mmCIF file of N, CA, C and O in Angstrom:
data_model
loop_
_atom_site.group_PDB
_atom_site.id
_atom_site.type_symbol
_atom_site.label_atom_id
_atom_site.label_comp_id
_atom_site.label_asym_id
_atom_site.label_seq_id
_atom_site.Cartn_x
_atom_site.Cartn_y
_atom_site.Cartn_z
ATOM 1 N N MET A 1 22.762 -11.717 25.287
ATOM 2 C CA MET A 1 21.186 -11.628 24.619
ATOM 3 C C MET A 1 21.018 -10.412 23.241
ATOM 4 O O MET A 1 22.121 -9.084 23.427
ATOM 5 N N LYS A 2 20.028 -10.759 22.580
ATOM 6 C CA LYS A 2 19.686 -9.809 21.438
ATOM 7 C C LYS A 2 19.065 -8.558 21.774
ATOM 8 O O LYS A 2 18.192 -9.316 22.325
ATOM 9 N N LYS A 3 19.387 -7.537 21.044
ATOM 10 C CA LYS A 3 18.794 -6.438 21.938
ATOM 11 C C LYS A 3 17.835 -6.161 20.273
ATOM 12 O O LYS A 3 17.849 -6.575 19.679
ATOM 13 N N SER A 4 16.661 -5.718 21.171
ATOM 14 C CA SER A 4 15.516 -5.230 20.049
ATOM 15 C C SER A 4 15.851 -3.873 18.939
ATOM 16 O O SER A 4 16.829 -3.146 19.805
ATOM 17 N N ASN A 5 16.108 -4.519 18.388
ATOM 18 C CA ASN A 5 16.437 -3.327 16.891
ATOM 19 C C ASN A 5 14.537 -2.837 16.821
ATOM 20 O O ASN A 5 13.928 -2.731 16.100
ATOM 21 N N ASN A 6 14.414 -1.371 17.149
ATOM 22 C CA ASN A 6 13.702 -0.517 16.531
ATOM 23 C C ASN A 6 13.811 -0.259 15.132
ATOM 24 O O ASN A 6 12.682 0.488 14.793
ATOM 25 N N ASN A 7 15.118 0.255 14.762
ATOM 26 C CA ASN A 7 14.980 0.499 13.555
ATOM 27 C C ASN A 7 14.438 -0.619 12.670
ATOM 28 O O ASN A 7 14.045 -0.024 11.625
ATOM 29 N N GLY A 8 14.422 -1.548 12.899
ATOM 30 C CA GLY A 8 14.062 -2.931 12.362
ATOM 31 C C GLY A 8 12.262 -2.383 12.248
ATOM 32 O O GLY A 8 11.312 -2.762 10.795
ATOM 33 N N ILE A 9 11.765 -1.913 13.097
ATOM 34 C CA ILE A 9 10.157 -1.471 12.751
ATOM 35 C C ILE A 9 10.146 -0.437 12.147
ATOM 36 O O ILE A 9 8.911 -0.519 11.333
ATOM 37 N N ILE A 10 10.900 -0.142 13.081
ATOM 38 C CA ILE A 10 10.421 1.163 11.943
ATOM 39 C C ILE A 10 10.336 1.666 10.534
ATOM 40 O O ILE A 10 9.782 1.377 9.185
ATOM 41 N N ASP A 11 11.312 0.203 10.006
ATOM 42 C CA ASP A 11 11.672 -0.096 8.333
ATOM 43 C C ASP A 11 10.595 -0.702 7.581
ATOM 44 O O ASP A 11 10.266 -0.892 6.991
ATOM 45 N N SER A 12 10.266 -1.755 8.899
ATOM 46 C CA SER A 12 9.096 -2.228 8.474
ATOM 47 C C SER A 12 7.602 -1.690 7.859
ATOM 48 O O SER A 12 7.009 -1.962 7.175
ATOM 49 N N PHE A 13 7.644 -0.500 9.263
ATOM 50 C CA PHE A 13 6.716 0.241 8.769
ATOM 51 C C PHE A 13 6.831 1.365 7.345
ATOM 52 O O PHE A 13 6.237 1.626 6.917
ATOM 53 N N LYS A 14 7.537 1.637 7.433
ATOM 54 C CA LYS A 14 7.878 2.194 6.341
ATOM 55 C C LYS A 14 7.472 1.762 4.687
ATOM 56 O O LYS A 14 7.175 2.278 4.127
ATOM 57 N N ASN A 15 8.367 0.119 4.485
ATOM 58 C CA ASN A 15 8.167 -0.374 3.079
ATOM 59 C C ASN A 15 6.951 -1.577 3.700
ATOM 60 O O ASN A 15 6.132 -0.606 2.664
ATOM 61 N N ALA A 16 5.947 -0.956 4.526
ATOM 62 C CA ALA A 16 4.612 -1.143 3.885
ATOM 63 C C ALA A 16 3.519 0.090 3.656
ATOM 64 O O ALA A 16 2.514 -0.316 2.884
ATOM 65 N N ILE A 17 4.253 0.837 4.642
ATOM 66 C CA ILE A 17 3.242 2.131 2.865
ATOM 67 C C ILE A 17 3.583 2.693 2.767
ATOM 68 O O ILE A 17 2.869 2.727 1.327
ATOM 69 N N GLU A 18 5.214 2.073 2.032
ATOM 70 C CA GLU A 18 5.614 2.329 0.827
ATOM 71 C C GLU A 18 4.991 1.096 -0.503
ATOM 72 O O GLU A 18 4.450 2.327 -1.678
ATOM 73 N N GLY A 19 4.523 -0.047 0.234
ATOM 74 C CA GLY A 19 3.778 -0.463 -1.106
ATOM 75 C C GLY A 19 2.226 -0.515 -0.723
ATOM 76 O O GLY A 19 2.184 0.047 -1.925
ATOM 77 N N LEU A 20 2.039 0.641 0.088
ATOM 78 C CA LEU A 20 0.590 0.925 0.072
ATOM 79 C C LEU A 20 0.774 1.816 -1.270
ATOM 80 O O LEU A 20 -0.366 1.935 -1.838
ATOM 81 N N ASN A 21 0.940 2.487 -1.322
ATOM 82 C CA ASN A 21 1.800 3.798 -2.174
ATOM 83 C C ASN A 21 1.467 3.287 -3.531
ATOM 84 O O ASN A 21 0.904 3.839 -3.925
ATOM 85 N N ILE A 22 2.941 2.286 -3.848
ATOM 86 C CA ILE A 22 2.932 1.339 -4.770
ATOM 87 C C ILE A 22 1.600 1.062 -5.523
ATOM 88 O O ILE A 22 1.120 1.408 -6.516
ATOM 89 N N ALA A 23 1.017 0.055 -4.225
ATOM 90 C CA ALA A 23 -0.988 -0.265 -4.640
ATOM 91 C C ALA A 23 -1.567 0.797 -5.149
ATOM 92 O O ALA A 23 -2.003 0.223 -6.371
ATOM 93 N N TYR A 24 -1.160 1.798 -4.940
ATOM 94 C CA TYR A 24 -2.622 2.455 -5.132
ATOM 95 C C TYR A 24 -1.700 3.280 -6.304
ATOM 96 O O TYR A 24 -2.579 3.532 -7.117
ATOM 97 N N LYS A 25 -0.668 3.637 -6.730
ATOM 98 C CA LYS A 25 -0.532 4.124 -7.449
ATOM 99 C C LYS A 25 -0.758 3.520 -9.023
ATOM 100 O O LYS A 25 -0.970 3.466 -10.339
ATOM 101 N N LEU A 26 -0.602 1.931 -8.757
ATOM 102 C CA LEU A 26 -0.766 1.122 -9.886
ATOM 103 C C LEU A 26 -2.240 0.074 -9.634
ATOM 104 O O LEU A 26 -2.478 0.135 -11.048
ATOM 105 N N GLU A 27 -2.182 -0.182 -9.349
ATOM 106 C CA GLU A 27 -3.268 -1.095 -9.172
ATOM 107 C C GLU A 27 -5.153 -0.559 -8.967
ATOM 108 O O GLU A 27 -5.531 0.420 -8.071
ATOM 109 N N ASN A 28 -5.953 -0.145 -10.438
ATOM 110 C CA ASN A 28 -7.223 0.670 -10.084
ATOM 111 C C ASN A 28 -8.401 -0.191 -9.248
ATOM 112 O O ASN A 28 -8.577 0.941 -9.116
ATOM 113 N N ASN A 29 -8.001 -1.770 -8.718
ATOM 114 C CA ASN A 29 -9.176 -2.268 -8.356
ATOM 115 C C ASN A 29 -8.039 -1.205 -6.981
ATOM 116 O O ASN A 29 -9.669 -1.428 -5.775
ATOM 117 N N PHE A 30 -7.123 -1.286 -5.518
ATOM 118 C CA PHE A 30 -7.117 -1.146 -4.919
ATOM 119 C C PHE A 30 -7.868 -0.041 -5.109
ATOM 120 O O PHE A 30 -8.505 0.850 -3.879
ATOM 121 N N ARG A 31 -7.966 1.852 -5.813
ATOM 122 C CA ARG A 31 -8.117 2.807 -5.822
ATOM 123 C C ARG A 31 -9.413 2.720 -5.955
ATOM 124 O O ARG A 31 -10.305 3.875 -4.932
ATOM 125 N N TYR A 32 -10.107 2.164 -6.515
ATOM 126 C CA TYR A 32 -11.918 1.611 -5.896
ATOM 127 C C TYR A 32 -12.015 1.088 -4.669
ATOM 128 O O TYR A 32 -13.224 1.766 -4.014
ATOM 129 N N HIS A 33 -11.303 0.223 -3.819
ATOM 130 C CA HIS A 33 -11.089 0.127 -2.216
ATOM 131 C C HIS A 33 -11.119 0.708 -2.171
ATOM 132 O O HIS A 33 -11.725 1.330 -0.758
ATOM 133 N N ILE A 34 -10.296 1.886 -1.999
ATOM 134 C CA ILE A 34 -10.216 2.721 -1.222
ATOM 135 C C ILE A 34 -11.037 3.631 -1.146
ATOM 136 O O ILE A 34 -11.940 4.421 -0.331
ATOM 137 N N PHE A 35 -11.314 4.665 -2.203
ATOM 138 C CA PHE A 35 -12.233 5.304 -2.232
ATOM 139 C C PHE A 35 -13.480 4.923 -1.827
ATOM 140 O O PHE A 35 -14.513 5.185 -1.373
ATOM 141 N N ILE A 36 -14.235 3.703 -2.015
ATOM 142 C CA ILE A 36 -15.707 2.845 -1.515
ATOM 143 C C ILE A 36 -15.221 2.762 -0.230
ATOM 144 O O ILE A 36 -16.557 3.261 0.448
ATOM 145 N N SER A 37 -14.264 2.347 0.211
ATOM 146 C CA SER A 37 -13.633 2.627 1.775
ATOM 147 C C SER A 37 -14.282 3.928 2.197
ATOM 148 O O SER A 37 -14.555 3.769 3.260
ATOM 149 N N PHE A 38 -13.887 4.297 1.626
ATOM 150 C CA PHE A 38 -14.095 6.017 2.116
ATOM 151 C C PHE A 38 -15.259 6.186 2.236
ATOM 152 O O PHE A 38 -16.021 7.136 3.152
ATOM 153 N N LEU A 39 -16.025 6.248 0.798
ATOM 154 C CA LEU A 39 -17.683 6.759 0.923
ATOM 155 C C LEU A 39 -18.364 5.555 1.956
ATOM 156 O O LEU A 39 -19.312 6.258 3.050
ATOM 157 N N VAL A 40 -18.311 4.623 1.721
ATOM 158 C CA VAL A 40 -19.048 3.585 3.686
ATOM 159 C C VAL A 40 -18.802 4.448 5.014
ATOM 160 O O VAL A 40 -19.828 4.331 5.562
ATOM 161 N N ILE A 41 -16.522 4.656 5.035
ATOM 162 C CA ILE A 41 -17.414 5.555 6.633
ATOM 163 C C ILE A 41 -17.545 6.116 7.011
ATOM 164 O O ILE A 41 -18.228 6.798 7.704
ATOM 165 N N LEU A 42 -17.880 7.462 5.453
ATOM 166 C CA LEU A 42 -18.398 8.008 5.745
ATOM 167 C C LEU A 42 -19.920 7.993 5.556
ATOM 168 O O LEU A 42 -20.572 9.088 6.973
ATOM 169 N N THR A 43 -20.104 7.695 5.014
ATOM 170 C CA THR A 43 -21.907 7.516 5.291
ATOM 171 C C THR A 43 -22.440 6.768 7.018
ATOM 172 O O THR A 43 -23.142 7.017 7.854
ATOM 173 N N SER A 44 -21.280 6.043 7.492
ATOM 174 C CA SER A 44 -21.418 5.146 8.717
ATOM 175 C C SER A 44 -21.290 6.496 9.972
ATOM 176 O O SER A 44 -21.962 6.221 10.390
ATOM 177 N N ILE A 45 -20.845 7.418 8.978
ATOM 178 C CA ILE A 45 -21.076 8.482 10.449
ATOM 179 C C ILE A 45 -22.203 9.551 10.228
ATOM 180 O O ILE A 45 -22.077 9.691 10.562
ATOM 181 N N ILE A 46 -22.238 10.359 8.860
ATOM 182 C CA ILE A 46 -23.600 10.398 8.671
ATOM 183 C C ILE A 46 -24.714 9.513 9.563
ATOM 184 O O ILE A 46 -25.299 10.193 9.513
ATOM 185 N N LEU A 47 -24.930 8.932 9.178
ATOM 186 C CA LEU A 47 -26.312 7.684 10.021
ATOM 187 C C LEU A 47 -25.716 7.756 11.726
ATOM 188 O O LEU A 47 -26.436 7.096 11.980
ATOM 189 N N LYS A 48 -24.795 8.602 11.445
ATOM 190 C CA LYS A 48 -24.255 7.905 13.371
ATOM 191 C C LYS A 48 -24.763 6.763 14.172
ATOM 192 O O LYS A 48 -24.845 6.424 14.427
ATOM 193 N N LEU A 49 -24.107 5.899 13.223
ATOM 194 C CA LEU A 49 -23.700 4.279 14.269
ATOM 195 C C LEU A 49 -23.615 4.831 14.742
ATOM 196 O O LEU A 49 -22.493 5.405 15.758
ATOM 197 N N LYS A 50 -23.842 3.643 16.363
ATOM 198 C CA LYS A 50 -22.966 3.266 17.609
ATOM 199 C C LYS A 50 -20.960 3.276 16.984
ATOM 200 O O LYS A 50 -20.902 2.086 15.980
ATOM 201 N N MET A 51 -20.648 3.177 17.832
ATOM 202 C CA MET A 51 -18.942 2.641 18.266
ATOM 203 C C MET A 51 -18.695 1.894 17.948
ATOM 204 O O MET A 51 -17.716 1.422 16.851
ATOM 205 N N ILE A 52 -19.767 0.228 18.334
ATOM 206 C CA ILE A 52 -19.119 -0.326 18.060
ATOM 207 C C ILE A 52 -19.713 -1.397 16.642
ATOM 208 O O ILE A 52 -19.113 -1.664 15.997
ATOM 209 N N GLU A 53 -20.182 -0.518 15.694
ATOM 210 C CA GLU A 53 -20.754 -1.005 14.213
ATOM 211 C C GLU A 53 -19.617 -0.647 13.343
ATOM 212 O O GLU A 53 -19.295 -0.911 12.404
ATOM 213 N N LEU A 54 -18.830 0.909 14.081
ATOM 214 C CA LEU A 54 -18.249 1.368 13.241
ATOM 215 C C LEU A 54 -17.205 0.620 13.661
ATOM 216 O O LEU A 54 -15.936 1.265 12.021
ATOM 217 N N ILE A 55 -16.878 -0.184 14.259
ATOM 218 C CA ILE A 55 -15.358 -0.370 13.943
ATOM 219 C C ILE A 55 -15.060 -1.572 13.465
ATOM 220 O O ILE A 55 -14.342 -2.189 12.735
ATOM 221 N N ILE A 56 -17.019 -2.170 13.743
ATOM 222 C CA ILE A 56 -16.914 -3.480 12.803
ATOM 223 C C ILE A 56 -17.108 -3.340 11.087
ATOM 224 O O ILE A 56 -16.223 -4.247 10.598
ATOM 225 N N VAL A 57 -17.005 -1.923 10.477
ATOM 226 C CA VAL A 57 -16.741 -1.592 9.799
ATOM 227 C C VAL A 57 -15.987 -1.950 9.228
ATOM 228 O O VAL A 57 -15.306 -2.034 8.324
ATOM 229 N N ILE A 58 -15.084 -0.389 10.246
ATOM 230 C CA ILE A 58 -14.080 -0.258 9.746
ATOM 231 C C ILE A 58 -12.112 -1.729 9.795
ATOM 232 O O ILE A 58 -12.345 -2.006 8.628
ATOM 233 N N PHE A 59 -13.013 -3.008 10.200
ATOM 234 C CA PHE A 59 -12.577 -3.855 10.863
ATOM 235 C C PHE A 59 -12.628 -4.610 10.303
ATOM 236 O O PHE A 59 -11.604 -5.357 8.638
ATOM 237 N N SER A 60 -13.980 -4.595 8.906
ATOM 238 C CA SER A 60 -14.561 -5.391 7.956
ATOM 239 C C SER A 60 -13.863 -4.080 6.747
ATOM 240 O O SER A 60 -12.771 -5.449 5.571
ATOM 241 N N ILE A 61 -13.909 -3.855 6.280
ATOM 242 C CA ILE A 61 -13.135 -2.811 5.289
ATOM 243 C C ILE A 61 -11.298 -3.441 4.950
ATOM 244 O O ILE A 61 -10.792 -3.366 4.146
ATOM 245 N N SER A 62 -10.475 -3.005 6.608
ATOM 246 C CA SER A 62 -9.490 -3.925 6.645
ATOM 247 C C SER A 62 -9.526 -5.173 5.824
ATOM 248 O O SER A 62 -8.159 -5.586 5.898
ATOM 249 N N LEU A 63 -9.893 -5.771 6.442
ATOM 250 C CA LEU A 63 -10.163 -7.464 5.576
ATOM 251 C C LEU A 63 -9.424 -7.293 4.560
ATOM 252 O O LEU A 63 -9.106 -8.437 4.103
ATOM 253 N N VAL A 64 -10.943 -6.562 4.023
ATOM 254 C CA VAL A 64 -11.014 -6.521 2.325
ATOM 255 C C VAL A 64 -9.773 -6.581 1.988
ATOM 256 O O VAL A 64 -9.096 -6.370 0.475
ATOM 257 N N LEU A 65 -9.449 -5.455 2.595
ATOM 258 C CA LEU A 65 -8.362 -4.065 1.571
ATOM 259 C C LEU A 65 -6.611 -5.396 2.020
ATOM 260 O O LEU A 65 -6.081 -5.247 0.952
ATOM 261 N N ILE A 66 -6.530 -5.691 3.009
ATOM 262 C CA ILE A 66 -5.839 -6.708 3.677
ATOM 263 C C ILE A 66 -6.237 -8.117 2.337
ATOM 264 O O ILE A 66 -4.679 -8.596 1.802
#
């Protein structure tokens, strides 16, 4: 039987985070998306959206970034 390799999962997350860092450093549009996403989440909190609405906003932002 093959044992699960936790290092593989950890390495995958490290690579994903590194990819996001590279995209942030090199891609202007990615930086704009991150900045606007931060503003939208902040505005959502200030406007006291319901939890489900905030979750939908964050999900939508995630889809745009992906």
